[in-house]
Amino acid sequence: MSARGGRAGAGDAPVISTRSVQTTLLIKDGETVALGGLTDTQREVSQGGVPILSSIPILGGLFGHASRQTTETELYLFLTPHVIKTDADADSLTAPLKEKAEQLKP
């Protein structure tokens, strides 16, 4: 698995992150295989306080605050292939998906 990310260049443009995996497998119909996983840790430090007073050495801590936040994300990719031999098999597998899609429509 690989991960690529980019930072927004200007304004409120979203950060785009792409993750991909490429492999060749030989498994049985209906058998589940784990292709891989990615973990990501993001750390954020923020400071604030009363302007000018919070930047005074030693005394600044009385007029300001600092916070740290860590966010961890885990992504695991599992694949369960199903061999579709007939049109009837395809219809029976796609019917529940079509019903869910219809329910999600506004």
PDB file of C-alpha atoms in Angstrom:
ATOM      1  CA  MET A   1       0.000   0.000   0.000  1.00  0.00           C
ATOM      2  CA  SER A   2       1.159   3.513  -0.581  1.00  0.00           C
ATOM      3  CA  ALA A   3      -0.009   6.925   0.541  1.00  0.00           C
ATOM      4  CA  ARG A   4       0.373  10.284  -1.103  1.00  0.00           C
ATOM      5  CA  GLY A   5      -0.857  13.571   0.253  1.00  0.00           C
ATOM      6  CA  GLY A   6      -0.861  17.196  -0.740  1.00  0.00           C
ATOM      7  CA  ARG A   7      -1.355  20.499   0.999  1.00  0.00           C
ATOM      8  CA  ALA A   8      -3.845  23.092  -0.098  1.00  0.00           C
ATOM      9  CA  GLY A   9      -2.219  25.831  -2.126  1.00  0.00           C
ATOM     10  CA  ALA A  10      -4.554  28.759  -1.629  1.00  0.00           C
ATOM     11  CA  GLY A  11      -7.754  29.770   0.075  1.00  0.00           C
ATOM     12  CA  ASP A  12     -10.084  27.058   1.294  1.00  0.00           C
ATOM     13  CA  ALA A  13      -9.018  24.406  -1.195  1.00  0.00           C
ATOM     14  CA  PRO A  14      -9.325  20.914   0.327  1.00  0.00           C
ATOM     15  CA  VAL A  15      -6.346  18.767   1.180  1.00  0.00           C
ATOM     16  CA  ILE A  16      -6.315  15.759  -1.149  1.00  0.00           C
ATOM     17  CA  SER A  17      -4.901  12.475   0.071  1.00  0.00           C
ATOM     18  CA  THR A  18      -4.687   9.408  -2.161  1.00  0.00           C
ATOM     19  CA  ARG A  19      -3.975   5.902  -0.935  1.00  0.00           C
ATOM     20  CA  SER A  20      -3.665   2.909  -3.222  1.00  0.00           C
ATOM     21  CA  VAL A  21      -2.719  -0.756  -3.245  1.00  0.00           C
ATOM     22  CA  GLN A  22      -1.731  -3.031  -6.105  1.00  0.00           C
ATOM     23  CA  THR A  23      -1.350  -6.797  -5.890  1.00  0.00           C
ATOM     24  CA  THR A  24      -2.003 -10.098  -7.652  1.00  0.00           C
ATOM     25  CA  LEU A  25      -3.968 -12.713  -5.711  1.00  0.00           C
ATOM     26  CA  LEU A  26      -5.195 -16.265  -6.121  1.00  0.00           C
ATOM     27  CA  ILE A  27      -8.012 -16.995  -3.664  1.00  0.00           C
ATOM     28  CA  LYS A  28     -11.251 -18.980  -3.574  1.00  0.00           C
ATOM     29  CA  ASP A  29     -14.672 -17.522  -4.359  1.00  0.00           C
ATOM     30  CA  GLY A  30     -16.108 -15.843  -1.246  1.00  0.00           C
ATOM     31  CA  GLU A  31     -12.844 -16.039   0.714  1.00  0.00           C
ATOM     32  CA  THR A  32     -11.704 -12.821   2.441  1.00  0.00           C
ATOM     33  CA  VAL A  33      -8.120 -11.609   2.261  1.00  0.00           C
ATOM     34  CA  ALA A  34      -6.464  -8.640   3.998  1.00  0.00           C
ATOM     35  CA  LEU A  35      -4.539  -6.598   1.444  1.00  0.00           C
ATOM     36  CA  GLY A  36      -2.847  -4.255   3.895  1.00  0.00           C
ATOM     37  CA  GLY A  37      -3.221  -1.363   6.257  1.00  0.00           C
ATOM     38  CA  LEU A  38      -2.141   2.227   6.740  1.00  0.00           C
ATOM     39  CA  THR A  39      -1.793   4.196   9.934  1.00  0.00           C
ATOM     40  CA  ASP A  40      -1.544   7.957  10.149  1.00  0.00           C
ATOM     41  CA  THR A  41      -0.753  10.157  13.144  1.00  0.00           C
ATOM     42  CA  GLN A  42      -1.385  13.889  13.062  1.00  0.00           C
ATOM     43  CA  ARG A  43      -0.221  16.201  15.833  1.00  0.00           C
ATOM     44  CA  GLU A  44      -1.523  19.724  16.320  1.00  0.00           C
ATOM     45  CA  VAL A  45      -0.198  22.356  18.722  1.00  0.00           C
ATOM     46  CA  SER A  46      -2.039  25.626  19.250  1.00  0.00           C
ATOM     47  CA  GLN A  47      -1.293  28.614  21.446  1.00  0.00           C
ATOM     48  CA  GLY A  48      -3.378  31.621  22.365  1.00  0.00           C
ATOM     49  CA  GLY A  49      -3.812  34.282  24.966  1.00  0.00           C
ATOM     50  CA  VAL A  50      -3.835  37.976  25.662  1.00  0.00           C
ATOM     51  CA  PRO A  51      -1.866  39.822  22.966  1.00  0.00           C
ATOM     52  CA  ILE A  52       1.542  41.114  24.069  1.00  0.00           C
ATOM     53  CA  LEU A  53       1.122  39.877  27.680  1.00  0.00           C
ATOM     54  CA  SER A  54       1.159  36.191  26.666  1.00  0.00           C
ATOM     55  CA  SER A  55       4.507  36.657  24.887  1.00  0.00           C
ATOM     56  CA  ILE A  56       6.381  38.007  27.960  1.00  0.00           C
ATOM     57  CA  PRO A  57       9.014  35.487  29.105  1.00  0.00           C
ATOM     58  CA  ILE A  58       8.228  33.750  32.417  1.00  0.00           C
ATOM     59  CA  LEU A  59       4.992  35.737  33.052  1.00  0.00           C
ATOM     60  CA  GLY A  60       3.441  34.969  29.665  1.00  0.00           C
ATOM     61  CA  GLY A  61       2.129  31.617  30.886  1.00  0.00           C
ATOM     62  CA  LEU A  62      -0.258  33.429  33.216  1.00  0.00           C
ATOM     63  CA  PHE A  63      -1.906  35.231  30.288  1.00  0.00           C
ATOM     64  CA  GLY A  64      -1.942  32.472  27.665  1.00  0.00           C
ATOM     65  CA  HIS A  65      -2.682  28.848  27.008  1.00  0.00           C
ATOM     66  CA  ALA A  66      -1.316  26.041  24.872  1.00  0.00           C
ATOM     67  CA  SER A  67      -2.993  22.838  23.738  1.00  0.00           C
ATOM     68  CA  ARG A  68      -1.799  19.704  21.989  1.00  0.00           C
ATOM     69  CA  GLN A  69      -3.945  17.224  20.123  1.00  0.00           C
ATOM     70  CA  THR A  70      -3.009  13.916  18.519  1.00  0.00           C
ATOM     71  CA  THR A  71      -5.291  12.174  16.020  1.00  0.00           C
ATOM     72  CA  GLU A  72      -4.575   8.621  14.884  1.00  0.00           C
ATOM     73  CA  THR A  73      -6.260   7.061  11.868  1.00  0.00           C
ATOM     74  CA  GLU A  74      -6.087   3.423  10.799  1.00  0.00           C
ATOM     75  CA  LEU A  75      -7.220   2.098   7.433  1.00  0.00           C
ATOM     76  CA  TYR A  76      -7.381  -1.617   6.662  1.00  0.00           C
ATOM     77  CA  LEU A  77      -8.330  -2.991   3.270  1.00  0.00           C
ATOM     78  CA  PHE A  78     -10.123  -6.343   3.043  1.00  0.00           C
ATOM     79  CA  LEU A  79     -11.317  -7.934  -0.182  1.00  0.00           C
ATOM     80  CA  THR A  80     -13.934 -10.676  -0.623  1.00  0.00           C
ATOM     81  CA  PRO A  81     -14.361 -11.595  -4.306  1.00  0.00           C
ATOM     82  CA  HIS A  82     -17.499 -13.307  -5.616  1.00  0.00           C
ATOM     83  CA  VAL A  83     -17.510 -15.008  -9.014  1.00  0.00           C
ATOM     84  CA  ILE A  84     -20.667 -14.133 -10.952  1.00  0.00           C
ATOM     85  CA  LYS A  85     -21.448 -16.855 -13.469  1.00  0.00           C
ATOM     86  CA  THR A  86     -24.893 -15.888 -14.753  1.00  0.00           C
ATOM     87  CA  ASP A  87     -27.030 -12.805 -15.234  1.00  0.00           C
ATOM     88  CA  ALA A  88     -29.368 -14.093 -12.517  1.00  0.00           C
ATOM     89  CA  ASP A  89     -26.425 -14.186 -10.067  1.00  0.00           C
ATOM     90  CA  ALA A  90     -25.553 -10.613 -10.996  1.00  0.00           C
ATOM     91  CA  ASP A  91     -29.150  -9.460 -10.495  1.00  0.00           C
ATOM     92  CA  SER A  92     -29.432 -11.144  -7.083  1.00  0.00           C
ATOM     93  CA  LEU A  93     -26.186  -9.534  -5.888  1.00  0.00           C
ATOM     94  CA  THR A  94     -26.942  -6.034  -7.190  1.00  0.00           C
ATOM     95  CA  ALA A  95     -30.620  -5.848  -6.123  1.00  0.00           C
ATOM     96  CA  PRO A  96     -29.858  -5.058  -2.423  1.00  0.00           C
ATOM     97  CA  LEU A  97     -27.366  -2.388  -3.508  1.00  0.00           C
ATOM     98  CA  LYS A  98     -29.943  -0.765  -5.788  1.00  0.00           C
ATOM     99  CA  GLU A  99     -32.491  -0.747  -2.945  1.00  0.00           C
ATOM    100  CA  LYS A 100     -30.023   0.966  -0.599  1.00  0.00           C
ATOM    101  CA  ALA A 101     -29.194   3.565  -3.257  1.00  0.00           C
ATOM    102  CA  GLU A 102     -32.904   4.317  -3.741  1.00  0.00           C
ATOM    103  CA  GLN A 103     -33.360   4.814   0.014  1.00  0.00           C
ATOM    104  CA  LEU A 104     -30.485   7.321   0.103  1.00  0.00           C
ATOM    105  CA  LYS A 105     -31.960   9.537  -2.601  1.00  0.00           C
ATOM    106  CA  PRO A 106     -33.435  12.803  -1.259  1.00  0.00           C
TER     107      PRO A 106
END
